[in-house]
Short mmCIF file of C-alpha atoms in Angstrom, two decimals:
data_model
loop_
_atom_site.label_atom_id
_atom_site.label_comp_id
_atom_site.label_asym_id
_atom_site.label_seq_id
_atom_site.Cartn_x
_atom_site.Cartn_y
_atom_site.Cartn_z
CA MET C 1 7.96 18.26 -1.25
CA THR C 2 11.75 16.94 0.13
CA ALA C 3 12.45 13.77 1.23
CA LYS C 4 13.72 14.43 4.12
CA TYR C 5 10.09 15.96 4.83
CA LEU C 6 7.92 13.69 3.38
CA THR C 7 9.95 10.47 5.24
CA ALA C 8 8.94 12.60 8.58
CA LEU C 9 5.60 13.04 7.45
CA LEU C 10 4.93 9.30 6.90
CA LEU C 11 6.38 8.14 10.02
CA ALA C 12 4.34 10.47 12.51
CA CYS C 13 1.41 9.36 10.40
CA LEU C 14 2.20 5.76 11.51
CA ILE C 15 2.88 6.72 14.84
CA SER C 16 0.22 8.65 15.73
CA LEU C 17 -3.01 7.90 13.31
CA GLY C 18 -2.04 4.68 12.09
CA ILE C 19 -1.40 3.73 8.27
CA VAL C 20 -4.22 3.46 6.57
CA ALA C 21 -5.59 6.47 8.28
CA CYS C 22 -3.03 9.18 7.72
CA GLN C 23 -1.81 9.95 4.13
CA PRO C 24 -0.21 12.64 2.28
CA THR C 25 -2.31 14.03 -0.69
CA THR C 26 0.14 13.95 -3.60
CA PRO C 27 -0.94 15.99 -6.96
CA THR C 28 -3.15 13.20 -8.66
CA GLU C 29 -5.23 12.75 -5.51
CA GLN C 30 -8.58 14.49 -4.34
CA THR C 31 -9.52 15.01 -0.61
CA THR C 32 -12.23 13.18 0.66
CA THR C 33 -14.82 13.92 3.07
CA SER C 34 -16.21 10.16 3.43
CA THR C 35 -16.05 8.54 7.04
CA GLU C 36 -14.68 5.24 4.87
CA THR C 37 -10.68 4.74 5.07
CA PRO C 38 -8.83 5.68 1.98
CA ALA C 39 -7.90 2.18 1.66
CA ALA C 40 -11.47 1.20 1.00
CA THR C 41 -12.38 4.01 -1.57
CA THR C 42 -8.84 4.66 -3.32
CA THR C 43 -7.91 1.93 -6.34
CA SER C 44 -4.07 0.91 -5.51
CA GLY C 45 -1.84 1.80 -9.26
CA ALA C 46 -2.97 2.69 -12.32
CA VAL C 47 -5.25 1.89 -14.83
CA ASP C 48 -3.08 2.63 -18.25
CA GLU C 49 0.74 1.91 -16.52
CA LEU C 50 2.00 -0.98 -14.55
CA ARG C 51 3.83 0.94 -11.60
CA LEU C 52 5.74 -1.09 -9.50
CA GLY C 53 7.41 -1.30 -6.60
CA VAL C 54 10.46 -3.39 -5.37
CA ILE C 55 11.47 -3.92 -1.19
CA LEU C 56 14.21 -6.00 -0.95
CA PRO C 57 17.57 -5.43 1.05
CA ALA C 58 20.39 -3.59 -0.60
CA THR C 59 21.61 -2.79 3.22
CA GLY C 60 21.62 -4.65 6.65
CA ASP C 61 21.98 -8.81 7.30
CA LEU C 62 20.47 -10.23 4.30
CA ALA C 63 22.03 -7.18 1.69
CA SER C 64 24.78 -9.69 -0.01
CA ILE C 65 21.58 -12.08 -1.43
CA GLY C 66 19.34 -9.17 -1.66
CA GLN C 67 21.56 -7.57 -4.03
CA PRO C 68 21.35 -9.76 -6.70
CA MET C 69 17.90 -10.07 -6.25
CA VAL C 70 17.18 -6.20 -7.42
CA LYS C 71 19.28 -6.68 -10.08
CA SER C 72 17.13 -9.64 -11.77
CA ILE C 73 13.75 -7.74 -11.90
CA ASP C 74 16.11 -4.96 -13.00
CA MET C 75 16.80 -7.02 -16.17
CA LEU C 76 13.02 -8.17 -16.00
CA VAL C 77 11.90 -4.24 -16.45
CA GLU C 78 14.35 -3.89 -19.26
CA THR C 79 13.73 -7.05 -20.96
CA VAL C 80 9.97 -6.01 -20.78
CA ASN C 81 10.25 -1.95 -21.74
CA ASN C 82 12.43 -3.31 -25.02
CA CYS C 83 9.70 -5.06 -26.53
CA GLY C 84 6.85 -2.83 -25.73
CA GLY C 85 6.25 -2.37 -22.09
CA VAL C 86 2.76 -3.03 -20.16
CA LEU C 87 0.04 -1.66 -21.78
CA GLY C 88 1.73 0.01 -24.47
CA LYS C 89 4.03 2.03 -21.73
CA PRO C 90 7.20 1.23 -20.21
CA ILE C 91 6.83 -0.58 -16.72
CA ASN C 92 7.58 2.51 -14.21
CA LEU C 93 9.66 0.73 -11.44
CA PHE C 94 10.23 1.70 -8.14
CA LYS C 95 12.70 0.04 -5.85
CA GLU C 96 13.33 0.96 -1.86
CA ASP C 97 15.91 -0.55 0.72
CA ASP C 98 13.92 -2.63 3.54
CA ARG C 99 17.58 -2.80 5.36
CA THR C 100 16.62 -6.13 6.47
CA GLN C 101 14.62 -3.88 8.65
CA PRO C 102 10.41 -4.40 9.56
CA THR C 103 10.12 -1.02 10.40
CA ALA C 104 11.65 -0.15 7.23
CA GLY C 105 9.76 -2.19 5.16
CA ALA C 106 6.66 -0.92 6.52
CA GLU C 107 7.81 2.39 5.55
CA ALA C 108 9.05 1.50 1.87
CA ALA C 109 5.61 -0.11 1.43
CA THR C 110 4.00 3.12 2.88
CA LYS C 111 5.89 5.25 0.80
CA LEU C 112 5.24 3.18 -2.23
CA ILE C 113 1.68 2.82 -1.81
CA ARG C 114 0.97 6.52 -0.96
CA VAL C 115 3.10 8.47 -3.06
CA ASP C 116 4.38 5.94 -6.02
CA ARG C 117 1.10 5.00 -5.92
CA VAL C 118 1.95 1.20 -7.21
CA GLY C 119 -0.22 -1.41 -7.46
CA ALA C 120 1.93 -4.46 -7.16
CA ILE C 121 5.11 -4.86 -5.04
CA ILE C 122 7.95 -7.69 -5.48
CA GLY C 123 8.89 -8.40 -1.88
CA ALA C 124 9.87 -8.34 1.02
CA PHE C 125 13.01 -11.08 1.24
CA ALA C 126 13.30 -11.49 4.93
CA SER C 127 9.59 -12.93 6.35
CA SER C 128 9.55 -10.52 9.12
CA VAL C 129 9.93 -7.41 6.47
CA SER C 130 7.43 -8.96 4.32
CA SER C 131 4.83 -9.42 7.54
CA ALA C 132 5.27 -5.36 8.20
CA ALA C 133 4.67 -4.52 4.87
CA LEU C 134 1.64 -6.62 4.28
CA ALA C 135 0.04 -4.92 7.15
CA ILE C 136 0.21 -1.70 4.45
CA ALA C 137 -0.51 -3.52 1.25
CA VAL C 138 -3.18 -5.43 1.93
CA PRO C 139 -5.74 -2.82 3.36
CA ASN C 140 -4.77 -0.76 0.75
CA ASN C 141 -5.45 -3.40 -1.98
CA VAL C 142 -1.63 -3.59 -3.39
CA VAL C 143 -0.38 -7.09 -4.55
CA MET C 144 2.44 -8.31 -2.88
CA ILE C 145 5.07 -11.08 -5.01
CA SER C 146 7.93 -12.29 -2.35
CA PRO C 147 10.95 -14.11 -4.06
CA GLY C 148 12.30 -15.45 -0.68
CA SER C 149 9.88 -14.98 2.20
CA THR C 150 9.41 -18.69 3.24
CA SER C 151 7.94 -18.87 6.56
CA PRO C 152 4.94 -21.24 6.96
CA VAL C 153 2.81 -18.04 8.76
CA PHE C 154 1.61 -16.84 5.22
CA THR C 155 0.15 -20.15 4.56
CA GLU C 156 -1.76 -20.59 7.98
CA ARG C 157 -2.60 -16.54 7.73
CA ALA C 158 -3.60 -16.89 4.12
CA GLN C 159 -5.45 -20.32 4.99
CA LYS C 160 -7.60 -17.68 7.55
CA GLY C 161 -8.31 -15.47 4.83
CA GLU C 162 -6.36 -12.32 6.07
CA PHE C 163 -4.63 -11.63 2.86
CA ASN C 164 -8.03 -11.30 0.21
CA GLY C 165 -5.64 -13.42 -2.53
CA TYR C 166 -3.36 -10.08 -2.36
CA TRP C 167 -0.51 -12.46 -1.59
CA TYR C 168 1.78 -14.99 -3.38
CA ARG C 169 5.27 -16.34 -3.39
CA THR C 170 7.58 -17.41 -5.71
CA ALA C 171 10.11 -19.64 -3.51
CA PRO C 172 8.11 -22.66 -1.39
CA PRO C 173 7.53 -22.26 2.47
CA ASP C 174 9.81 -23.28 4.73
CA THR C 175 7.16 -26.19 5.28
CA TYR C 176 8.79 -28.12 2.46
CA GLN C 177 12.29 -27.16 2.99
CA ALA C 178 12.36 -27.99 6.28
CA ALA C 179 11.20 -31.35 5.84
CA ALA C 180 13.82 -31.80 3.02
CA LEU C 181 16.60 -30.81 5.55
CA ALA C 182 15.30 -33.35 8.24
CA ASN C 183 15.47 -35.95 5.57
CA LEU C 184 19.21 -35.08 4.33
CA ALA C 185 19.84 -35.15 7.68
CA TYR C 186 18.15 -38.52 8.81
CA LYS C 187 20.11 -39.68 5.42
CA LYS C 188 23.36 -38.84 6.19
CA GLY C 189 22.81 -40.89 9.85
CA VAL C 190 22.22 -38.13 12.20
CA ARG C 191 20.09 -38.43 14.87
CA ARG C 192 20.47 -36.27 17.12
CA VAL C 193 20.20 -32.84 16.28
CA ALA C 194 19.76 -29.38 18.01
CA THR C 195 18.44 -26.27 16.67
CA LEU C 196 19.73 -23.05 16.49
CA VAL C 197 17.83 -20.30 15.18
CA ILE C 198 17.12 -16.36 14.02
CA ASN C 199 14.56 -15.37 16.80
CA ASN C 200 11.29 -14.39 13.93
CA ASP C 201 9.09 -15.85 11.75
CA TYR C 202 11.57 -17.14 9.56
CA GLY C 203 13.86 -19.16 12.07
CA ILE C 204 10.99 -20.42 14.36
CA GLY C 205 8.56 -21.30 11.27
CA PHE C 206 12.03 -23.21 9.96
CA GLU C 207 12.73 -24.63 13.32
CA ARG C 208 8.88 -26.20 14.25
CA ALA C 209 8.43 -27.77 10.85
CA PHE C 210 12.10 -29.44 11.07
CA VAL C 211 11.51 -31.12 14.43
CA SER C 212 8.05 -32.02 13.52
CA THR C 213 9.51 -33.88 10.51
CA PHE C 214 12.79 -35.01 12.21
CA GLU C 215 11.27 -36.79 15.21
CA LYS C 216 8.87 -38.29 12.48
CA LEU C 217 11.94 -40.09 10.76
CA GLY C 218 12.86 -41.07 14.20
CA GLY C 219 15.10 -38.24 14.70
CA GLU C 220 16.03 -36.85 18.38
CA ILE C 221 15.79 -33.05 19.24
CA VAL C 222 18.22 -32.42 21.98
CA ASN C 223 17.20 -28.71 22.75
CA LYS C 224 13.30 -29.01 22.30
CA ALA C 225 12.43 -28.21 25.42
CA ASN C 226 14.74 -24.72 25.58
CA PRO C 227 15.03 -24.33 21.86
CA THR C 228 18.39 -22.18 20.84
CA ARG C 229 16.37 -18.64 19.62
CA TYR C 230 18.85 -15.73 18.94
CA ASP C 231 18.38 -11.91 19.20
CA PRO C 232 20.15 -10.52 15.77
CA GLN C 233 20.46 -7.35 17.61
CA ALA C 234 22.83 -9.07 20.47
CA THR C 235 26.05 -8.26 20.89
CA THR C 236 27.71 -11.51 22.12
CA PHE C 237 26.34 -14.65 21.69
CA ASP C 238 27.99 -17.19 24.58
CA SER C 239 25.30 -18.48 25.78
CA GLU C 240 23.42 -19.39 22.53
CA ALA C 241 26.48 -21.12 21.18
CA ARG C 242 26.72 -23.25 24.45
CA GLY C 243 22.83 -23.84 24.03
CA ALA C 244 23.00 -25.56 20.61
CA PHE C 245 26.25 -27.28 20.51
CA GLY C 246 27.20 -27.78 24.45
CA SER C 247 25.53 -31.31 24.48
CA LYS C 248 27.73 -32.13 21.26
CA PRO C 249 24.96 -33.62 19.26
CA ASP C 250 25.65 -35.03 16.13
CA ALA C 251 24.37 -32.06 13.90
CA VAL C 252 23.41 -28.43 14.41
CA VAL C 253 20.62 -26.99 12.37
CA ALA C 254 21.26 -23.42 11.85
CA VAL C 255 18.91 -21.19 10.76
CA LEU C 256 20.38 -17.90 10.43
CA TYR C 257 20.59 -14.47 8.51
CA PRO C 258 24.31 -14.24 7.71
CA GLU C 259 26.47 -11.77 9.85
CA SER C 260 24.33 -11.99 12.99
CA GLY C 261 24.07 -16.21 12.12
CA GLY C 262 28.13 -16.16 11.57
CA ALA C 263 29.04 -14.00 15.04
CA VAL C 264 27.30 -17.09 16.55
CA LEU C 265 29.04 -20.15 14.99
CA LYS C 266 32.10 -18.19 15.09
CA THR C 267 31.50 -17.63 18.84
CA ALA C 268 30.77 -21.60 18.85
CA PHE C 269 34.23 -22.52 17.44
CA GLU C 270 36.24 -20.31 19.81
CA GLN C 271 34.69 -21.57 22.51
CA GLY C 272 35.93 -25.13 21.18
CA LEU C 273 32.33 -26.53 20.47
CA THR C 274 32.16 -27.36 16.92
CA GLU C 275 34.78 -30.31 16.50
CA GLY C 276 32.40 -33.13 15.28
CA VAL C 277 29.24 -31.68 15.15
CA GLN C 278 27.62 -31.31 11.06
CA ILE C 279 26.37 -27.76 10.70
CA LEU C 280 23.26 -28.00 8.55
CA LEU C 281 22.55 -24.37 6.85
CA THR C 282 19.33 -22.92 5.09
CA ASP C 283 19.10 -20.44 2.51
CA GLY C 284 19.36 -17.48 4.50
CA VAL C 285 23.21 -17.46 4.41
CA GLN C 286 23.58 -18.94 0.58
CA THR C 287 26.22 -16.60 -0.16
CA GLU C 288 29.86 -17.20 -0.70
CA GLU C 289 30.52 -14.44 1.86
CA PHE C 290 29.52 -16.24 4.46
CA PRO C 291 31.84 -19.14 5.43
CA LYS C 292 34.43 -15.79 5.24
CA LEU C 293 32.09 -14.01 7.66
CA VAL C 294 32.24 -16.99 10.47
CA GLY C 295 36.50 -17.27 9.96
CA THR C 296 38.98 -19.56 9.84
CA THR C 297 40.53 -22.07 12.00
CA PRO C 298 44.28 -21.39 13.25
CA GLU C 299 46.09 -23.53 10.91
CA GLY C 300 44.27 -21.67 8.05
CA LYS C 301 41.31 -23.83 7.20
CA LEU C 302 37.70 -22.25 7.22
CA ILE C 303 35.74 -22.97 10.00
CA LEU C 304 32.42 -23.89 8.03
CA ALA C 305 34.49 -26.18 5.31
CA GLY C 306 31.82 -29.33 4.99
CA ALA C 307 29.02 -27.65 6.01
CA LEU C 308 26.10 -28.67 3.88
CA GLY C 309 22.39 -26.66 3.61
CA THR C 310 19.41 -26.48 1.53
CA VAL C 311 17.97 -23.94 -0.75
CA PRO C 312 14.81 -23.57 -3.60
CA GLY C 313 16.14 -25.07 -6.05
CA ALA C 314 15.45 -22.94 -9.46
CA ASP C 315 14.64 -25.60 -12.19
CA GLY C 316 12.46 -24.35 -14.77
CA LYS C 317 12.51 -24.63 -18.52
CA SER C 318 14.55 -21.10 -19.01
CA LEU C 319 16.46 -21.63 -16.92
CA GLU C 320 19.61 -22.27 -18.77
CA ALA C 321 18.80 -19.35 -20.91
CA PHE C 322 18.17 -16.71 -17.52
CA THR C 323 21.17 -17.85 -16.11
CA LYS C 324 23.27 -17.25 -19.23
CA LYS C 325 21.59 -13.67 -19.93
CA PHE C 326 21.88 -13.26 -16.34
CA LYS C 327 25.56 -13.41 -16.67
CA GLU C 328 26.20 -11.22 -19.58
CA LYS C 329 23.70 -8.37 -18.11
CA LYS C 330 24.88 -7.95 -14.69
CA ASN C 331 28.44 -9.83 -15.10
CA GLU C 332 27.85 -12.39 -12.23
CA GLY C 333 26.69 -16.09 -11.50
CA LEU C 334 23.40 -16.82 -10.30
CA GLY C 335 22.50 -16.67 -6.73
CA ALA C 336 19.82 -18.09 -4.29
CA PHE C 337 16.56 -16.67 -5.49
CA VAL C 338 17.74 -14.50 -8.45
CA ALA C 339 15.78 -16.53 -10.74
CA HIS C 340 12.65 -16.24 -8.35
CA SER C 341 13.00 -12.51 -8.01
CA TYR C 342 12.80 -12.38 -11.62
CA ASP C 343 9.53 -14.46 -11.81
CA ALA C 344 7.38 -12.58 -9.64
CA ALA C 345 8.41 -9.32 -11.30
CA ALA C 346 7.61 -11.44 -14.53
CA LEU C 347 3.76 -12.59 -13.44
CA VAL C 348 2.74 -8.98 -12.49
CA ALA C 349 4.09 -7.82 -15.93
CA ILE C 350 1.81 -10.67 -17.69
CA ALA C 351 -1.16 -10.09 -15.58
CA ALA C 352 -1.30 -6.77 -15.79
CA GLU C 353 -1.35 -7.14 -19.76
CA SER C 354 -3.55 -9.92 -19.39
CA ALA C 355 -6.07 -7.19 -17.11
CA LYS C 356 -5.27 -4.66 -19.34
CA SER C 357 -4.79 -2.45 -16.44
CA GLY C 358 -2.09 -1.91 -13.66
CA THR C 359 -4.12 -1.58 -10.74
CA GLY C 360 -3.82 -4.10 -7.68
CA GLU C 361 -7.14 -5.81 -7.82
CA ALA C 362 -6.83 -6.07 -11.40
CA ILE C 363 -3.93 -8.03 -11.07
CA LYS C 364 -4.26 -9.81 -8.45
CA GLY C 365 -7.55 -11.38 -10.66
CA LYS C 366 -5.21 -12.44 -13.13
CA ILE C 367 -2.37 -13.73 -11.41
CA ARG C 368 -3.29 -17.55 -11.22
CA GLU C 369 -4.79 -17.33 -14.51
CA ILE C 370 -1.31 -16.71 -15.63
CA ALA C 371 0.79 -18.73 -13.82
CA ASN C 372 -1.13 -21.79 -13.76
CA PRO C 373 -2.52 -24.53 -16.42
CA PRO C 374 -4.17 -24.71 -18.57
CA GLY C 375 -2.89 -22.57 -21.35
CA VAL C 376 -0.22 -22.05 -23.96
CA GLU C 377 2.96 -22.92 -21.74
CA ILE C 378 5.53 -20.39 -22.23
CA THR C 379 9.25 -19.20 -21.15
CA ASP C 380 9.81 -15.94 -22.69
CA VAL C 381 8.25 -12.91 -20.73
CA CYS C 382 7.99 -11.40 -24.17
CA GLU C 383 6.11 -13.59 -25.87
CA ALA C 384 3.96 -14.03 -23.16
CA LEU C 385 2.46 -10.63 -22.93
CA LYS C 386 2.28 -10.81 -26.82
CA LEU C 387 -0.13 -13.95 -26.45
CA VAL C 388 -1.86 -12.39 -23.41
CA LYS C 389 -2.46 -9.37 -25.27
CA ALA C 390 -4.34 -10.80 -28.05
CA GLY C 391 -6.58 -12.88 -25.38
CA THR C 392 -4.75 -16.24 -25.39
CA ASP C 393 -4.35 -18.24 -22.44
CA ILE C 394 -1.21 -18.90 -21.28
CA ASP C 395 0.33 -21.29 -18.76
CA TYR C 396 3.71 -19.00 -17.46
CA GLN C 397 6.95 -21.15 -17.16
CA GLY C 398 9.53 -19.58 -15.47
CA ALA C 399 13.36 -19.83 -14.54
CA SER C 400 12.90 -20.92 -11.05
CA GLY C 401 10.05 -23.19 -11.95
CA ASN C 402 6.50 -23.58 -13.17
CA VAL C 403 5.35 -21.10 -10.47
CA ASP C 404 1.81 -23.20 -9.81
CA LEU C 405 0.44 -21.04 -7.89
CA ASP C 406 -2.32 -22.75 -5.04
CA GLU C 407 -4.98 -20.80 -3.92
CA PHE C 408 -2.86 -19.55 -0.83
CA GLY C 409 -0.17 -17.81 -2.85
CA ASP C 410 2.13 -21.11 -2.33
CA VAL C 411 4.27 -22.84 -5.21
CA ARG C 412 5.97 -26.62 -4.58
CA GLY C 413 9.59 -26.66 -5.40
CA SER C 414 12.58 -28.78 -5.01
CA TYR C 415 15.94 -28.27 -3.07
CA ASP C 416 19.28 -27.77 -4.18
CA VAL C 417 21.62 -29.52 -1.62
CA TRP C 418 25.17 -27.13 -1.01
CA GLU C 419 28.56 -27.77 0.46
CA VAL C 420 30.49 -25.37 1.56
CA LYS C 421 34.52 -26.54 0.11
CA GLU C 422 37.79 -26.17 1.75
CA ASP C 423 38.48 -23.06 -1.03
CA GLY C 424 34.98 -21.68 0.00
CA LYS C 425 33.03 -22.17 -2.62
CA LEU C 426 29.58 -23.23 -2.80
CA VAL C 427 28.72 -26.41 -4.57
CA VAL C 428 25.51 -28.30 -5.14
CA VAL C 429 25.76 -31.85 -4.60
CA ASP C 430 22.49 -33.19 -4.48
CA ARG C 431 18.65 -32.33 -4.83
CA VAL C 432 16.41 -33.27 -2.32
CA GLN C 433 12.69 -33.27 -1.89
CA PRO C 434 10.09 -32.04 0.56
#
């Protein structure tokens, strides 16, 4: 079966019959005459090996952040396979590019689950893409661990029991980051703020959490009655620039994706609206390519020089060793969510070994057990695998943090404050708590 034919078949299934009801038969699957859906009769993954999927953006609006995340998962798989693998076999890794698009994320999840038969998926990054992929993963009993989908919507849905324990994330939700950014803004003397956010789960969820916290501190949201939310597919952003910057607030909280968000801020500058306004950014644009994308003034200075932002920090016990190893292996420094990606893959590997199975059901049953106390605190993934194989209880301590997961799949973390310097470098200048 060619890749082109398979893609066409899967798309036809998605459109005409629904994702779970229409499935191509692979050589290892048996045709069933049961009236139940395949999700109710099919075990995800494989009992005797770990088949691990990845859904992250190698292209699209978030590619500059997504590509190093994929590299860290590659490094985890290389490390584990070099020390004996999982269940006595190398991890079988399958990677898909979601192109920062929900439809592509859904297609990727369908392919990973129905064709590659993975038991777990690391991803996605964009919250909108994770939502699309979860609609396929959960009914098919496949675990998803996101290293970067931070929308508060997932906590709300988990509280309602929608995910049945198949959803986790190693980056804390934006309820925490928004509160941290609100505290940072108020501490800097900002009192009048306008919000400018991408019109999706990530942007709107962050906006609502920020507004709630900032108003409780005593601040004012000047465009609360008519919030500025931009369509990343739009080609012009004149009205969005005026909506956010036109009232001359003390600061604009800009929750963006790089390519489309850069165009919005550049438009605001070209309209002469950014002078005297502090720009506050978030994790979605924490990359040194972003200030260059926004551009320079006629005098040659970066438009974003002096902008501040927050990003989930990495402060795990093994961070220093991980950073050194990543730089040696991949020849680059540690970017946003790189450590979180490594830890997400590590949790799946350790959970599968502990469960003695690579199925989604088995991995789900062990994730919190190996991530949380009590147990022997361990930072090295190979040592962790040896201990759980011997039946020892462990408390994995990641490079990103302690990765203690609550019943809704969330972790709680601290946040680095970063600043855009005049030379375009992003420098961590502080750390804030929610």
